[in-house]
Amino acid sequence: MAKVTCLRCGNEKEGLDEAPFRNELGKRILEHTCNDCWDEWMGQQLMFMNEYRLDPLNDEHSKYLDEEMVKFLNLK
Ligand SMILES: [Zn+2]
């Protein structure tokens, strides 16, 4: 597993095995997010989805989740 310098926690840690999405954002996550922070986001996302009753298959909801993810993982 490759080490990445994570933009969220600032540590050099193990990254993901593969990009979580097949797009530019997925590539950025693969290169700039550690495994632990990704797990944290997964938990956070579940909380958001329950709290706001979000459906990841809904385009608007999925766009909102992407924006929150970028903020959470400090990808910008
Ligand atoms: Zn991290």
Short mmCIF file of N, CA and C and ligand atoms in Angstrom, two decimals:
data_model
loop_
_atom_site.label_atom_id
_atom_site.label_comp_id
_atom_site.label_asym_id
_atom_site.label_seq_id
_atom_site.Cartn_x
_atom_site.Cartn_y
_atom_site.Cartn_z
N MET A 1 0.84 -1.20 0.00
CA MET A 1 0.00 0.00 0.00
C MET A 1 0.87 1.25 0.00
N ALA A 2 0.58 2.18 -0.85
CA ALA A 2 1.40 3.38 -0.99
C ALA A 2 1.12 4.37 0.14
N LYS A 3 2.17 5.10 0.52
CA LYS A 3 1.98 6.15 1.52
C LYS A 3 1.63 7.45 0.82
N VAL A 4 0.74 8.18 1.45
CA VAL A 4 0.35 9.48 0.90
C VAL A 4 0.53 10.53 1.98
N THR A 5 0.71 11.77 1.56
CA THR A 5 0.65 12.87 2.52
C THR A 5 -0.78 13.35 2.52
N CYS A 6 -1.44 13.12 3.64
CA CYS A 6 -2.88 13.36 3.74
C CYS A 6 -3.17 14.84 3.97
N LEU A 7 -4.10 15.39 3.20
CA LEU A 7 -4.42 16.80 3.33
C LEU A 7 -5.31 17.08 4.53
N ARG A 8 -5.96 16.06 5.06
CA ARG A 8 -6.82 16.30 6.23
C ARG A 8 -6.02 16.28 7.53
N CYS A 9 -5.25 15.21 7.75
CA CYS A 9 -4.54 15.11 9.03
C CYS A 9 -3.09 15.60 8.91
N GLY A 10 -2.60 15.78 7.67
CA GLY A 10 -1.26 16.30 7.49
C GLY A 10 -0.16 15.28 7.71
N ASN A 11 -0.52 14.03 7.97
CA ASN A 11 0.48 12.99 8.21
C ASN A 11 0.78 12.21 6.94
N GLU A 12 1.96 11.59 6.95
CA GLU A 12 2.27 10.69 5.86
C GLU A 12 1.85 9.29 6.29
N LYS A 13 0.79 8.79 5.69
CA LYS A 13 0.22 7.52 6.13
C LYS A 13 -0.20 6.70 4.94
N GLU A 14 -0.66 5.49 5.24
CA GLU A 14 -1.13 4.62 4.16
C GLU A 14 -2.40 5.14 3.53
N GLY A 15 -2.40 5.13 2.20
CA GLY A 15 -3.57 5.59 1.48
C GLY A 15 -4.50 4.44 1.13
N LEU A 16 -5.46 4.74 0.28
CA LEU A 16 -6.42 3.72 -0.14
C LEU A 16 -5.77 2.78 -1.16
N ASP A 17 -6.35 1.60 -1.30
CA ASP A 17 -5.86 0.63 -2.29
C ASP A 17 -6.14 1.11 -3.70
N GLU A 18 -7.31 1.69 -3.87
CA GLU A 18 -7.67 2.18 -5.20
C GLU A 18 -8.59 3.37 -5.07
N ALA A 19 -8.70 4.13 -6.14
CA ALA A 19 -9.55 5.32 -6.11
C ALA A 19 -11.00 4.92 -5.85
N PRO A 20 -11.69 5.64 -4.94
CA PRO A 20 -13.07 5.29 -4.62
C PRO A 20 -14.06 5.66 -5.73
N PHE A 21 -13.67 6.58 -6.59
CA PHE A 21 -14.53 6.97 -7.72
C PHE A 21 -13.67 6.98 -8.98
N ARG A 22 -14.32 6.70 -10.10
CA ARG A 22 -13.59 6.72 -11.37
C ARG A 22 -13.66 8.10 -12.00
N ASN A 23 -13.21 9.08 -11.29
CA ASN A 23 -13.17 10.44 -11.87
C ASN A 23 -12.01 11.20 -11.23
N GLU A 24 -11.94 12.48 -11.56
CA GLU A 24 -10.85 13.32 -11.09
C GLU A 24 -10.81 13.36 -9.56
N LEU A 25 -12.00 13.45 -8.96
CA LEU A 25 -12.10 13.52 -7.50
C LEU A 25 -11.56 12.23 -6.86
N GLY A 26 -11.90 11.10 -7.45
CA GLY A 26 -11.41 9.83 -6.95
C GLY A 26 -9.90 9.76 -6.98
N LYS A 27 -9.32 10.31 -8.03
CA LYS A 27 -7.88 10.33 -8.17
C LYS A 27 -7.25 11.22 -7.10
N ARG A 28 -7.89 12.38 -6.84
CA ARG A 28 -7.36 13.29 -5.81
C ARG A 28 -7.40 12.62 -4.45
N ILE A 29 -8.49 11.89 -4.18
CA ILE A 29 -8.61 11.20 -2.89
C ILE A 29 -7.52 10.14 -2.77
N LEU A 30 -7.31 9.39 -3.83
CA LEU A 30 -6.28 8.35 -3.81
C LEU A 30 -4.91 8.95 -3.52
N GLU A 31 -4.65 10.14 -4.06
CA GLU A 31 -3.32 10.74 -3.92
C GLU A 31 -3.15 11.56 -2.64
N HIS A 32 -4.26 12.02 -2.05
CA HIS A 32 -4.13 13.00 -0.97
C HIS A 32 -4.88 12.66 0.31
N THR A 33 -5.42 11.46 0.42
CA THR A 33 -6.20 11.12 1.61
C THR A 33 -5.72 9.80 2.19
N CYS A 34 -5.48 9.77 3.50
CA CYS A 34 -5.05 8.51 4.12
C CYS A 34 -6.27 7.64 4.43
N ASN A 35 -6.01 6.38 4.66
CA ASN A 35 -7.05 5.39 4.93
C ASN A 35 -7.91 5.77 6.13
N ASP A 36 -7.25 6.24 7.20
CA ASP A 36 -7.98 6.57 8.43
C ASP A 36 -8.96 7.72 8.21
N CYS A 37 -8.49 8.75 7.50
CA CYS A 37 -9.36 9.89 7.26
C CYS A 37 -10.51 9.50 6.33
N TRP A 38 -10.22 8.61 5.40
CA TRP A 38 -11.28 8.13 4.52
C TRP A 38 -12.36 7.41 5.34
N ASP A 39 -11.93 6.56 6.28
CA ASP A 39 -12.88 5.87 7.16
C ASP A 39 -13.72 6.87 7.95
N GLU A 40 -13.03 7.93 8.42
CA GLU A 40 -13.73 8.96 9.17
C GLU A 40 -14.82 9.59 8.31
N TRP A 41 -14.45 9.87 7.05
CA TRP A 41 -15.43 10.48 6.16
C TRP A 41 -16.62 9.54 5.92
N MET A 42 -16.33 8.23 5.78
CA MET A 42 -17.42 7.27 5.58
C MET A 42 -18.43 7.34 6.73
N GLY A 43 -17.91 7.46 7.95
CA GLY A 43 -18.79 7.58 9.11
C GLY A 43 -19.57 8.87 9.08
N GLN A 44 -18.85 9.95 8.74
CA GLN A 44 -19.46 11.28 8.67
C GLN A 44 -20.56 11.30 7.60
N GLN A 45 -20.27 10.67 6.48
CA GLN A 45 -21.22 10.66 5.37
C GLN A 45 -22.51 9.94 5.78
N LEU A 46 -22.34 8.84 6.49
CA LEU A 46 -23.50 8.08 6.96
C LEU A 46 -24.36 8.94 7.88
N MET A 47 -23.68 9.72 8.73
CA MET A 47 -24.39 10.62 9.64
C MET A 47 -25.19 11.66 8.87
N PHE A 48 -24.53 12.26 7.86
CA PHE A 48 -25.20 13.25 7.00
C PHE A 48 -26.42 12.63 6.35
N MET A 49 -26.23 11.43 5.81
CA MET A 49 -27.30 10.79 5.06
C MET A 49 -28.49 10.50 5.94
N ASN A 50 -28.22 10.08 7.18
CA ASN A 50 -29.32 9.82 8.12
C ASN A 50 -29.98 11.12 8.56
N GLU A 51 -29.13 12.10 8.88
CA GLU A 51 -29.66 13.35 9.43
C GLU A 51 -30.51 14.09 8.40
N TYR A 52 -30.02 14.17 7.16
CA TYR A 52 -30.74 14.95 6.14
C TYR A 52 -31.51 14.04 5.18
N ARG A 53 -31.56 12.77 5.49
CA ARG A 53 -32.25 11.81 4.63
C ARG A 53 -31.79 11.91 3.17
N LEU A 54 -30.49 11.81 3.00
CA LEU A 54 -29.91 11.94 1.66
C LEU A 54 -29.89 10.60 0.95
N ASP A 55 -30.08 10.67 -0.34
CA ASP A 55 -30.03 9.48 -1.18
C ASP A 55 -28.88 9.65 -2.16
N PRO A 56 -27.84 8.82 -2.05
CA PRO A 56 -26.66 8.99 -2.92
C PRO A 56 -26.98 8.79 -4.40
N LEU A 57 -28.14 8.20 -4.69
CA LEU A 57 -28.52 8.01 -6.09
C LEU A 57 -29.22 9.25 -6.65
N ASN A 58 -29.58 10.16 -5.77
CA ASN A 58 -30.16 11.43 -6.19
C ASN A 58 -29.04 12.39 -6.57
N ASP A 59 -29.09 12.93 -7.79
CA ASP A 59 -27.99 13.77 -8.30
C ASP A 59 -27.68 14.95 -7.39
N GLU A 60 -28.72 15.64 -6.94
CA GLU A 60 -28.51 16.81 -6.10
C GLU A 60 -27.88 16.42 -4.77
N HIS A 61 -28.39 15.35 -4.19
CA HIS A 61 -27.86 14.89 -2.91
C HIS A 61 -26.41 14.44 -3.05
N SER A 62 -26.13 13.76 -4.15
CA SER A 62 -24.79 13.24 -4.33
C SER A 62 -23.80 14.38 -4.57
N LYS A 63 -24.28 15.46 -5.23
CA LYS A 63 -23.44 16.63 -5.43
C LYS A 63 -23.14 17.30 -4.08
N TYR A 64 -24.17 17.38 -3.24
CA TYR A 64 -23.99 17.96 -1.91
C TYR A 64 -22.97 17.14 -1.10
N LEU A 65 -23.10 15.83 -1.16
CA LEU A 65 -22.17 14.96 -0.42
C LEU A 65 -20.73 15.13 -0.93
N ASP A 66 -20.59 15.26 -2.26
CA ASP A 66 -19.26 15.48 -2.83
C ASP A 66 -18.64 16.77 -2.29
N GLU A 67 -19.46 17.81 -2.22
CA GLU A 67 -18.94 19.10 -1.73
C GLU A 67 -18.52 18.99 -0.27
N GLU A 68 -19.35 18.31 0.52
CA GLU A 68 -19.01 18.13 1.94
C GLU A 68 -17.74 17.29 2.08
N MET A 69 -17.60 16.31 1.21
CA MET A 69 -16.42 15.44 1.26
C MET A 69 -15.15 16.23 0.95
N VAL A 70 -15.23 17.08 -0.08
CA VAL A 70 -14.08 17.90 -0.45
C VAL A 70 -13.67 18.80 0.71
N LYS A 71 -14.66 19.36 1.41
CA LYS A 71 -14.38 20.21 2.57
C LYS A 71 -13.78 19.38 3.69
N PHE A 72 -14.41 18.25 3.97
CA PHE A 72 -13.98 17.38 5.07
C PHE A 72 -12.54 16.90 4.87
N LEU A 73 -12.23 16.50 3.65
CA LEU A 73 -10.91 15.93 3.38
C LEU A 73 -9.90 17.00 2.98
N ASN A 74 -10.37 18.25 2.96
CA ASN A 74 -9.47 19.37 2.66
C ASN A 74 -8.81 19.22 1.29
N LEU A 75 -9.60 18.81 0.31
CA LEU A 75 -9.05 18.49 -1.00
C LEU A 75 -8.86 19.71 -1.90
N LYS A 76 -9.36 20.88 -1.47
CA LYS A 76 -9.23 22.04 -2.35
C LYS A 76 -7.97 22.82 -2.09
ZN ZN B 1 -5.35 11.56 7.12
#
